[in-house]
Short mmCIF file of C-alpha atoms in Angstrom, two decimals:
data_model
loop_
_atom_site.label_atom_id
_atom_site.label_comp_id
_atom_site.label_asym_id
_atom_site.label_seq_id
_atom_site.Cartn_x
_atom_site.Cartn_y
_atom_site.Cartn_z
CA MET A 14 18.54 8.03 -5.01
CA GLU A 15 14.82 7.30 -6.07
CA HIS A 16 12.21 8.05 -3.14
CA SER A 17 10.00 5.46 -1.86
CA ILE A 18 6.08 6.74 -2.47
CA LEU A 19 4.92 4.49 0.39
CA SER A 20 7.28 3.65 3.63
CA VAL A 21 5.87 1.50 6.40
CA ARG A 22 7.66 1.27 9.44
CA HIS A 23 7.28 -1.45 11.85
CA LEU A 24 3.64 -1.77 11.35
CA LYS A 25 1.54 -3.65 14.10
CA LYS A 26 -2.07 -5.42 13.93
CA ASP A 27 -3.98 -6.94 16.74
CA PHE A 28 -7.48 -8.56 16.88
CA GLY A 29 -8.26 -8.46 20.77
CA THR A 30 -5.45 -10.66 22.38
CA THR A 31 -3.91 -12.31 18.78
CA SER A 32 -1.48 -10.17 17.44
CA VAL A 33 -1.17 -10.66 13.57
CA LEU A 34 1.19 -8.11 12.60
CA LYS A 35 4.40 -8.14 14.68
CA ASP A 36 6.91 -5.95 12.63
CA ILE A 37 6.48 -5.28 9.42
CA SER A 38 8.58 -2.59 7.25
CA LEU A 39 8.35 -1.96 3.86
CA GLU A 40 9.67 0.36 1.18
CA VAL A 41 7.80 0.71 -2.31
CA LYS A 42 9.43 2.99 -4.87
CA LYS A 43 7.28 3.88 -8.09
CA GLY A 44 7.28 0.80 -10.49
CA ASP A 45 7.83 -1.82 -8.12
CA VAL A 46 6.52 -5.06 -8.20
CA ILE A 47 6.47 -6.85 -4.73
CA ALA A 48 4.96 -10.10 -4.12
CA ILE A 49 4.25 -11.25 -0.76
CA ILE A 50 4.12 -15.19 -0.35
CA GLY A 51 3.91 -17.28 2.76
CA PRO A 52 1.65 -19.98 4.40
CA SER A 53 -2.08 -19.29 5.00
CA GLY A 54 -2.65 -16.94 8.28
CA SER A 55 0.95 -15.44 8.21
CA GLY A 56 -1.00 -11.74 8.18
CA LYS A 57 0.00 -11.20 4.58
CA SER A 58 -3.81 -9.88 3.93
CA THR A 59 -3.98 -7.89 6.71
CA PHE A 60 -1.15 -6.45 5.72
CA LEU A 61 -2.66 -5.18 2.60
CA ARG A 62 -5.67 -3.73 4.34
CA CYS A 63 -3.63 -1.81 6.72
CA ILE A 64 -1.80 0.17 4.16
CA ASN A 65 -4.92 1.70 2.53
CA LEU A 66 -6.88 1.45 6.30
CA LEU A 67 -9.72 -0.64 5.66
CA GLU A 68 -7.94 -1.92 9.07
CA ASN A 69 -6.64 0.66 11.26
CA PRO A 70 -3.34 -0.77 12.28
CA THR A 71 -2.47 -1.24 16.03
CA GLY A 72 1.09 0.35 15.61
CA GLY A 73 3.53 1.59 13.24
CA GLU A 74 4.01 4.02 10.77
CA ILE A 75 2.74 4.34 7.03
CA PHE A 76 3.67 7.41 4.88
CA TYR A 77 2.15 7.87 1.55
CA GLN A 78 4.29 10.13 -0.29
CA SER A 79 2.06 11.53 -2.70
CA ASN A 80 0.23 14.99 -3.45
CA ILE A 81 -3.18 14.42 -2.57
CA PRO A 82 -5.77 17.82 -3.02
CA THR A 83 -7.61 18.88 -0.36
CA LYS A 84 -11.53 18.72 -0.33
CA ALA A 85 -11.68 22.37 -0.93
CA SER A 86 -9.10 22.34 -3.80
CA TRP A 87 -10.56 19.26 -5.22
CA LYS A 88 -13.89 21.23 -5.41
CA GLU A 89 -12.86 24.33 -6.91
CA ALA A 90 -11.13 22.01 -9.71
CA ASN A 91 -14.17 20.16 -10.39
CA GLU A 92 -16.12 23.23 -10.77
CA ILE A 93 -13.48 24.72 -13.07
CA LYS A 94 -13.60 21.52 -15.43
CA LYS A 95 -17.64 21.67 -15.17
CA GLU A 96 -17.10 25.08 -16.78
CA TYR A 97 -15.15 24.62 -19.42
CA ASP A 98 -16.69 21.28 -20.48
CA ASN A 99 -19.83 23.16 -20.96
CA LYS A 100 -18.12 25.76 -22.48
CA ILE A 101 -16.23 23.09 -25.25
CA SER A 102 -19.45 20.99 -25.99
CA LYS A 103 -21.65 24.73 -26.68
CA LEU A 104 -18.66 25.38 -28.98
CA LYS A 105 -18.19 22.20 -30.69
CA LYS A 106 -22.49 21.98 -31.38
CA GLU A 107 -21.57 25.81 -32.93
CA GLY A 108 -19.10 24.14 -35.01
CA GLY A 109 -15.93 25.97 -33.54
CA SER A 110 -12.61 25.64 -34.96
CA THR A 111 -10.23 22.72 -33.61
CA GLU A 112 -7.88 25.51 -32.86
CA ASP A 113 -10.41 27.43 -30.63
CA ILE A 114 -11.41 24.01 -28.55
CA GLU A 115 -7.90 22.99 -27.94
CA LYS A 116 -7.33 26.63 -26.62
CA LEU A 117 -10.26 26.31 -24.46
CA SER A 118 -9.11 22.42 -23.57
CA HIS A 119 -5.54 24.05 -22.45
CA GLU A 120 -6.91 27.08 -20.27
CA LYS A 121 -9.41 23.95 -18.59
CA THR A 122 -6.18 22.27 -17.82
CA GLN A 123 -3.95 25.05 -16.52
CA LYS A 124 -6.73 26.37 -14.29
CA MET A 125 -7.61 23.30 -12.70
CA ASP A 126 -3.73 22.66 -11.94
CA ASP A 127 -3.69 25.86 -10.70
CA ALA A 128 -6.68 25.09 -8.71
CA ASN A 129 -5.11 22.25 -7.23
CA THR A 130 -1.64 23.87 -6.00
CA SER A 131 -3.34 26.71 -4.94
CA PHE A 132 -4.15 25.32 -1.59
CA ASP A 133 -1.76 23.57 0.94
CA ARG A 134 -1.03 20.16 -0.15
CA ILE A 135 -1.70 17.48 2.07
CA ASP A 136 1.04 15.75 4.65
CA ASN A 137 -0.28 12.26 4.24
CA SER A 138 1.24 11.12 7.14
CA ALA A 139 -1.29 13.21 9.21
CA ILE A 140 -3.91 10.74 7.95
CA PHE A 141 -2.59 7.69 9.23
CA GLN A 142 -1.53 9.50 12.52
CA ILE A 143 -5.16 10.17 13.24
CA ASN A 144 -6.31 6.72 12.35
CA LYS A 145 -3.39 5.74 14.72
CA LEU A 146 -4.40 8.19 17.60
CA ASN A 147 -8.17 6.49 17.27
CA CYS A 148 -6.87 3.08 17.10
CA ASP A 149 -4.71 3.96 20.20
CA GLN A 150 -7.46 5.22 22.27
CA LYS A 151 -10.02 2.75 21.41
CA GLN A 152 -7.11 0.17 22.91
CA TYR A 153 -6.45 2.57 26.03
CA GLU A 154 -10.52 2.29 26.59
CA LYS A 155 -10.39 -1.28 26.00
CA ASP A 156 -7.34 -2.19 28.18
CA LEU A 157 -8.87 0.17 31.19
CA LYS A 158 -12.34 -1.76 31.28
CA ASN A 159 -10.36 -4.91 31.05
CA GLU A 160 -8.43 -3.58 34.23
CA PHE A 161 -11.87 -2.80 35.81
CA TYR A 162 -13.51 -6.67 35.15
CA ARG A 163 -10.24 -8.31 36.54
CA THR A 164 -10.22 -6.02 39.63
CA THR A 165 -13.73 -6.42 40.42
CA ASN A 166 -14.37 -9.83 39.13
CA PRO A 167 -10.80 -11.57 39.80
CA ASP A 168 -12.54 -15.06 40.60
CA LYS A 169 -14.22 -14.86 36.28
CA ALA A 170 -11.00 -13.29 35.33
CA GLN A 171 -8.60 -16.40 36.59
CA LEU A 172 -11.29 -18.64 34.94
CA ASP A 173 -11.03 -17.02 31.51
CA ASP A 174 -7.20 -17.05 32.02
CA PHE A 175 -7.31 -20.38 32.63
CA LYS A 176 -9.81 -21.23 29.28
CA HIS A 177 -7.79 -18.80 27.11
CA LYS A 178 -4.50 -20.95 27.73
CA ILE A 179 -6.56 -24.32 27.05
CA GLU A 180 -7.51 -22.50 23.68
CA VAL A 181 -4.14 -21.16 22.88
CA PHE A 182 -2.64 -25.05 23.67
CA LYS A 183 -5.30 -26.30 21.04
CA GLU A 184 -4.60 -23.48 18.40
CA ASP A 185 -0.37 -24.64 18.89
CA PHE A 186 -1.23 -28.03 18.07
CA LYS A 187 -3.62 -27.48 14.82
CA SER A 188 -0.91 -25.13 13.70
CA THR A 189 1.74 -28.14 13.67
CA LYS A 190 2.06 -29.89 10.19
CA HIS A 191 1.75 -33.90 9.97
CA PRO A 192 2.15 -34.63 13.54
CA THR A 193 3.13 -38.21 14.55
CA PRO A 194 1.09 -40.56 16.57
CA GLU A 195 3.29 -39.68 19.64
CA MET A 196 2.58 -36.19 19.40
CA LYS A 197 -1.11 -36.82 19.35
CA LYS A 198 -1.17 -38.76 22.42
CA GLU A 199 0.84 -36.10 23.79
CA TYR A 200 -1.86 -33.53 23.02
CA SER A 201 -4.58 -35.64 24.00
CA GLU A 202 -2.93 -36.14 27.31
CA GLY A 203 -2.45 -32.45 27.88
CA LEU A 204 -5.71 -31.45 26.77
CA THR A 205 -6.99 -33.91 29.38
CA LYS A 206 -4.71 -32.41 31.92
CA LEU A 207 -5.50 -28.91 31.59
CA ASN A 208 -9.18 -29.46 31.46
CA ASP A 209 -8.83 -31.73 34.47
CA LEU A 210 -7.32 -28.41 36.22
CA TYR A 211 -10.07 -26.11 34.99
CA LYS A 212 -12.69 -27.96 36.51
CA GLU A 213 -10.78 -28.23 39.85
CA LEU A 214 -10.08 -24.23 39.80
CA LYS A 215 -13.75 -23.93 39.03
CA ASN A 216 -14.90 -26.42 41.88
CA SER A 217 -12.13 -24.33 44.19
CA LEU A 218 -13.59 -20.99 43.08
CA LYS A 219 -17.06 -22.17 43.63
CA GLU A 220 -16.48 -23.84 47.19
CA LYS A 221 -14.92 -20.26 48.06
CA SER A 222 -17.69 -18.00 47.25
CA ILE A 223 -20.54 -20.24 49.12
CA ASP A 224 -17.73 -20.24 52.17
CA GLU A 225 -17.87 -16.37 51.50
CA LYS A 226 -21.51 -16.52 51.51
CA SER A 227 -21.88 -18.26 54.86
CA LYS A 228 -19.99 -15.84 56.86
CA VAL A 229 -22.06 -13.72 59.37
CA ASN A 230 -20.55 -10.41 57.71
CA TYR A 231 -21.31 -11.05 53.96
CA GLY A 232 -23.85 -8.32 53.56
CA GLU A 233 -20.77 -6.06 55.18
CA ILE A 234 -18.42 -7.40 52.35
CA VAL A 235 -20.74 -6.84 49.59
CA SER A 236 -21.30 -3.52 50.53
CA LYS A 237 -17.76 -2.88 50.82
CA ARG A 238 -17.16 -4.64 47.39
CA ASN A 239 -19.55 -2.68 45.79
CA GLU A 240 -18.17 0.64 46.80
CA LEU A 241 -15.05 -0.31 45.64
CA LYS A 242 -16.43 -1.03 42.07
CA THR A 243 -18.16 2.31 41.97
CA LYS A 244 -15.09 4.31 43.24
CA LEU A 245 -12.99 2.70 40.48
CA LYS A 246 -15.70 2.55 37.88
CA GLN A 247 -15.63 6.60 38.20
CA GLU A 248 -11.59 6.70 38.24
CA ILE A 249 -11.81 5.16 34.90
CA GLU A 250 -14.44 7.43 33.34
CA VAL A 251 -12.33 10.15 34.36
CA ARG A 252 -8.99 8.85 32.69
CA ILE A 253 -11.18 7.70 30.06
CA ASP A 254 -12.58 11.25 29.42
CA GLU A 255 -9.11 12.92 29.93
CA SER A 256 -7.39 10.81 27.46
CA ARG A 257 -10.39 11.40 24.73
CA LYS A 258 -10.00 15.22 25.22
CA GLU A 259 -6.07 14.94 24.89
CA THR A 260 -6.54 12.68 21.94
CA ALA A 261 -8.91 15.02 20.14
CA LYS A 262 -7.01 17.63 20.59
CA LYS A 263 -3.80 15.95 18.81
CA ILE A 264 -6.28 15.17 16.18
CA THR A 265 -7.85 18.91 15.67
CA GLU A 266 -3.83 19.98 15.48
CA LEU A 267 -3.65 17.32 12.70
CA GLU A 268 -6.62 17.94 10.85
CA SER A 269 -5.64 21.37 10.83
CA THR A 270 -2.70 20.36 8.61
CA ILE A 271 -4.51 18.21 6.34
CA ASN A 272 -7.53 20.66 5.65
CA ASN A 273 -10.02 17.70 5.96
CA ILE A 274 -9.03 15.18 3.55
CA ASP A 275 -11.25 12.48 2.07
CA ILE A 276 -9.68 9.42 3.11
CA ASN A 277 -11.63 7.79 -0.35
CA LEU A 278 -9.21 9.79 -2.20
CA VAL A 279 -6.15 8.00 -0.56
CA ARG A 280 -7.60 5.07 -1.19
CA ALA A 281 -8.28 6.03 -4.69
CA LYS A 282 -4.49 6.50 -5.01
CA ILE A 283 -3.65 3.32 -2.98
CA THR A 284 -6.55 1.09 -4.60
CA MET A 285 -7.02 -2.54 -4.05
CA VAL A 286 -8.05 -5.64 -5.97
CA PHE A 287 -9.76 -8.11 -3.70
CA GLN A 288 -9.73 -12.22 -4.18
CA SER A 289 -13.76 -12.10 -4.00
CA PHE A 290 -14.19 -9.22 -6.72
CA ASN A 291 -16.46 -7.12 -4.55
CA LEU A 292 -18.06 -6.53 -7.50
CA PHE A 293 -21.42 -4.63 -7.64
CA ASN A 294 -24.24 -7.37 -8.81
CA ASN A 295 -26.59 -4.45 -9.11
CA TYR A 296 -24.56 -2.93 -11.89
CA ASP A 297 -23.38 -4.01 -15.33
CA VAL A 298 -19.77 -4.13 -16.05
CA LEU A 299 -19.39 -0.76 -17.11
CA GLY A 300 -21.17 0.58 -14.59
CA ASN A 301 -18.92 -1.09 -11.84
CA CYS A 302 -16.15 0.62 -13.72
CA VAL A 303 -17.84 4.24 -13.67
CA LEU A 304 -19.16 4.43 -10.20
CA GLY A 305 -16.06 5.27 -8.05
CA GLN A 306 -15.09 7.40 -11.00
CA THR A 307 -18.21 9.94 -10.34
CA LYS A 308 -18.51 9.20 -6.60
CA VAL A 309 -15.14 9.50 -5.14
CA LEU A 310 -13.38 11.45 -8.15
CA HIS A 311 -16.24 13.61 -9.11
CA ASN A 312 -15.74 13.05 -12.76
CA SER A 313 -18.26 13.61 -15.10
CA LYS A 314 -20.11 10.65 -16.01
CA LYS A 315 -19.15 10.87 -19.80
CA GLU A 316 -15.48 11.23 -19.17
CA ALA A 317 -15.91 8.22 -16.71
CA ILE A 318 -17.54 5.98 -19.23
CA GLU A 319 -14.82 7.06 -21.53
CA THR A 320 -12.23 6.02 -19.09
CA ALA A 321 -14.24 3.07 -17.91
CA LYS A 322 -14.24 1.82 -21.73
CA ASN A 323 -10.24 2.31 -22.20
CA ALA A 324 -9.56 0.00 -18.94
CA LEU A 325 -12.16 -2.64 -19.83
CA THR A 326 -10.35 -2.66 -23.56
CA THR A 327 -7.08 -2.83 -21.68
CA VAL A 328 -8.05 -5.72 -19.80
CA GLY A 329 -9.67 -7.72 -22.99
CA MET A 330 -13.16 -7.27 -21.50
CA GLN A 331 -14.47 -4.46 -24.08
CA ASP A 332 -17.22 -6.95 -25.41
CA ARG A 333 -19.04 -7.49 -22.32
CA MET A 334 -19.59 -3.92 -20.99
CA HIS A 335 -22.99 -3.92 -20.58
CA TYR A 336 -22.88 -7.78 -19.16
CA ARG A 337 -24.24 -8.18 -15.64
CA VAL A 338 -21.93 -9.15 -12.98
CA ASN A 339 -23.61 -12.66 -12.54
CA GLU A 340 -23.77 -13.32 -16.14
CA ILE A 341 -19.59 -13.31 -16.52
CA SER A 342 -16.90 -15.87 -15.36
CA GLY A 343 -14.78 -15.77 -12.17
CA GLY A 344 -12.06 -14.89 -14.21
CA GLN A 345 -13.65 -11.95 -15.96
CA LYS A 346 -14.70 -10.82 -13.10
CA GLN A 347 -11.55 -10.50 -11.82
CA ARG A 348 -10.49 -8.35 -15.00
CA VAL A 349 -13.24 -5.99 -14.27
CA ALA A 350 -12.42 -5.55 -10.73
CA ILE A 351 -8.80 -4.88 -12.23
CA ALA A 352 -10.23 -2.17 -15.09
CA ARG A 353 -12.18 -0.94 -11.91
CA ALA A 354 -9.14 -0.41 -10.23
CA MET A 355 -7.39 1.27 -13.02
CA CYS A 356 -9.90 3.82 -13.80
CA MET A 357 -9.09 5.80 -10.17
CA ASN A 358 -5.69 6.53 -11.79
CA PRO A 359 -4.25 4.60 -8.78
CA ASP A 360 -0.46 5.37 -7.71
CA ILE A 361 -0.24 1.52 -5.86
CA VAL A 362 -2.25 -1.22 -6.77
CA LEU A 363 -2.98 -3.73 -3.74
CA PHE A 364 -3.74 -7.32 -5.19
CA ASP A 365 -5.22 -9.70 -2.50
CA GLU A 366 -4.61 -13.36 -3.73
CA PRO A 367 -6.69 -11.99 -7.26
CA THR A 368 -6.65 -15.85 -8.20
CA SER A 369 -7.17 -18.03 -5.37
CA ALA A 370 -10.83 -17.78 -5.85
CA LEU A 371 -10.46 -18.92 -9.80
CA ASP A 372 -10.49 -22.26 -11.70
CA PRO A 373 -7.05 -23.21 -12.56
CA GLU A 374 -8.06 -22.24 -16.44
CA MET A 375 -8.92 -18.95 -15.40
CA VAL A 376 -5.67 -17.93 -13.70
CA ASN A 377 -3.66 -17.39 -16.66
CA GLU A 378 -5.87 -14.88 -18.07
CA VAL A 379 -5.73 -12.88 -14.62
CA LEU A 380 -2.04 -13.44 -14.70
CA GLN A 381 -1.54 -12.17 -18.02
CA VAL A 382 -3.79 -8.92 -17.25
CA MET A 383 -1.30 -8.02 -14.23
CA LYS A 384 1.73 -8.69 -16.68
CA LYS A 385 0.67 -6.40 -18.90
CA LEU A 386 0.38 -3.73 -15.84
CA ALA A 387 3.81 -4.50 -14.35
CA ASP A 388 4.93 -4.30 -17.94
CA GLU A 389 3.49 -0.76 -18.36
CA GLY A 390 4.99 0.57 -15.19
CA MET A 391 2.33 0.21 -13.05
CA THR A 392 3.29 -0.05 -8.68
CA MET A 393 2.02 -3.25 -7.47
CA ILE A 394 2.07 -4.99 -3.99
CA VAL A 395 0.59 -8.70 -4.59
CA VAL A 396 -0.62 -10.88 -2.29
CA THR A 397 -0.38 -14.40 -3.92
CA HIS A 398 0.34 -18.43 -3.99
CA GLU A 399 1.71 -18.06 -7.82
CA MET A 400 4.98 -18.57 -7.21
CA ASN A 401 6.04 -18.36 -11.02
CA PHE A 402 4.40 -14.73 -11.46
CA ALA A 403 6.25 -13.78 -7.84
CA LYS A 404 9.43 -15.64 -9.48
CA ASN A 405 9.21 -14.01 -13.09
CA ILE A 406 7.21 -11.05 -12.52
CA ALA A 407 7.90 -9.16 -9.23
CA ASN A 408 11.08 -7.03 -8.82
CA LYS A 409 11.03 -7.70 -4.85
CA VAL A 410 9.89 -10.63 -2.89
CA LEU A 411 8.76 -10.96 0.70
CA PHE A 412 8.15 -14.10 2.77
CA MET A 413 5.76 -13.88 5.43
CA GLU A 414 4.98 -16.04 8.37
CA ASP A 415 3.21 -15.76 11.38
CA GLY A 416 3.07 -11.64 11.46
CA TYR A 417 7.17 -11.18 10.37
CA VAL A 418 8.74 -10.76 7.15
CA VAL A 419 11.15 -13.69 7.48
CA GLU A 420 12.84 -12.67 4.10
CA GLU A 421 12.96 -10.10 1.85
CA GLY A 422 15.27 -9.77 -1.83
CA THR A 423 15.38 -10.44 -5.04
CA PRO A 424 13.30 -13.10 -6.90
CA ASP A 425 16.58 -14.84 -7.51
CA GLN A 426 17.86 -14.25 -3.57
CA VAL A 427 14.66 -15.67 -2.43
CA PHE A 428 13.74 -18.40 -4.66
CA ASN A 429 17.22 -19.57 -5.53
CA HIS A 430 19.39 -18.68 -2.59
CA PRO A 431 16.76 -18.36 0.39
CA LYS A 432 18.89 -17.71 3.50
CA ASN A 433 16.20 -18.70 6.33
CA LYS A 434 15.29 -22.35 6.23
CA ARG A 435 11.88 -21.75 6.74
CA THR A 436 11.75 -19.96 3.66
CA ALA A 437 13.46 -22.55 1.49
CA GLU A 438 11.25 -25.00 3.23
CA PHE A 439 7.98 -23.26 2.08
CA ILE A 440 9.59 -22.94 -1.39
CA GLY A 441 10.71 -26.40 -1.63
CA GLY A 442 7.08 -27.24 -0.83
CA SER A 443 5.09 -25.25 -3.32
CA LYS A 444 7.09 -26.29 -6.29
#
């Protein structure tokens, strides 16, 4: 049975009080082309950003089943590479034989492999566990501070809660598709009622405050309240300090198992293509594809240029290598972004709505490049609104809504035989 190279289990992501991802699980095998479809705001892009830790998940687990060398082994392998590249270059200049050059190349490969296997390999799950610990610690501190605020400012907290209730009421109505006149009327009346209740509460709390200030012992009340604040603040500071020490201890234990892995090496293996391209305008097309290789992979500039040229040829951009970014079209920019991703020799490529920022006539040129990569066996997770791509190129389709995977299956199962009513409605509306 083929093992997954990426496992996502019960992933959650909150932004403040808003839960964007509620319980996402996914198994990715080598060569999978997974299309993620669903309405805007369902958490699709956030899911991709959590996979390579551009966003820190709030809960759940991500396991990346691939061997990434440690910083130490990576450094040693690159030193060997530089040494042998110099030897090979010198031998070529001296007119050395093809046999001798091939022998040195073989020695270089062997020694680099030995360097990368002479160190303990990475338990990649530890990287994600460390990020989760840091995220949990931040949330714990935020909750304690919120507890302090609500305890020491009960009236303000009560008003805040009511404001939040009004905002939720507004958002719920905004998410209603094609509201009827009756629904609009009901919403308007309900909003007016909530605003009136808020004003009543605000006036009531204001009168309560005025009444309290008029009391003879008001000074004593304020003094006791300040004492409570000070005591509670000290208690919270102690709890935060203890929690930070415990979190730091756990992180230290995990770091000892990963030997200071560079998170950028993980992102090189799970690379991302963004809907807004995210190219560097101060570099030309070729420079955009070289930069990551030299900065993250520590490849020589000569090797990086050769790799970049091959990647740009694959996506049909070999004739525009020396164009500035602002001199090429949107479709061409996205093809460059794909080439840049491929230069990192990734195991998985994440595509975040790669055609959504393009004119209709440019969409096909990008989809053709993606189809070519899929045919070559590249593992891809694609957030897309291109239903034909999801139906004809992907081998697995996920339909997401409201932070959940509502339905998952083959393209035939999801598009032709959906089990969930909401999936059928979405697919019917997108045809």
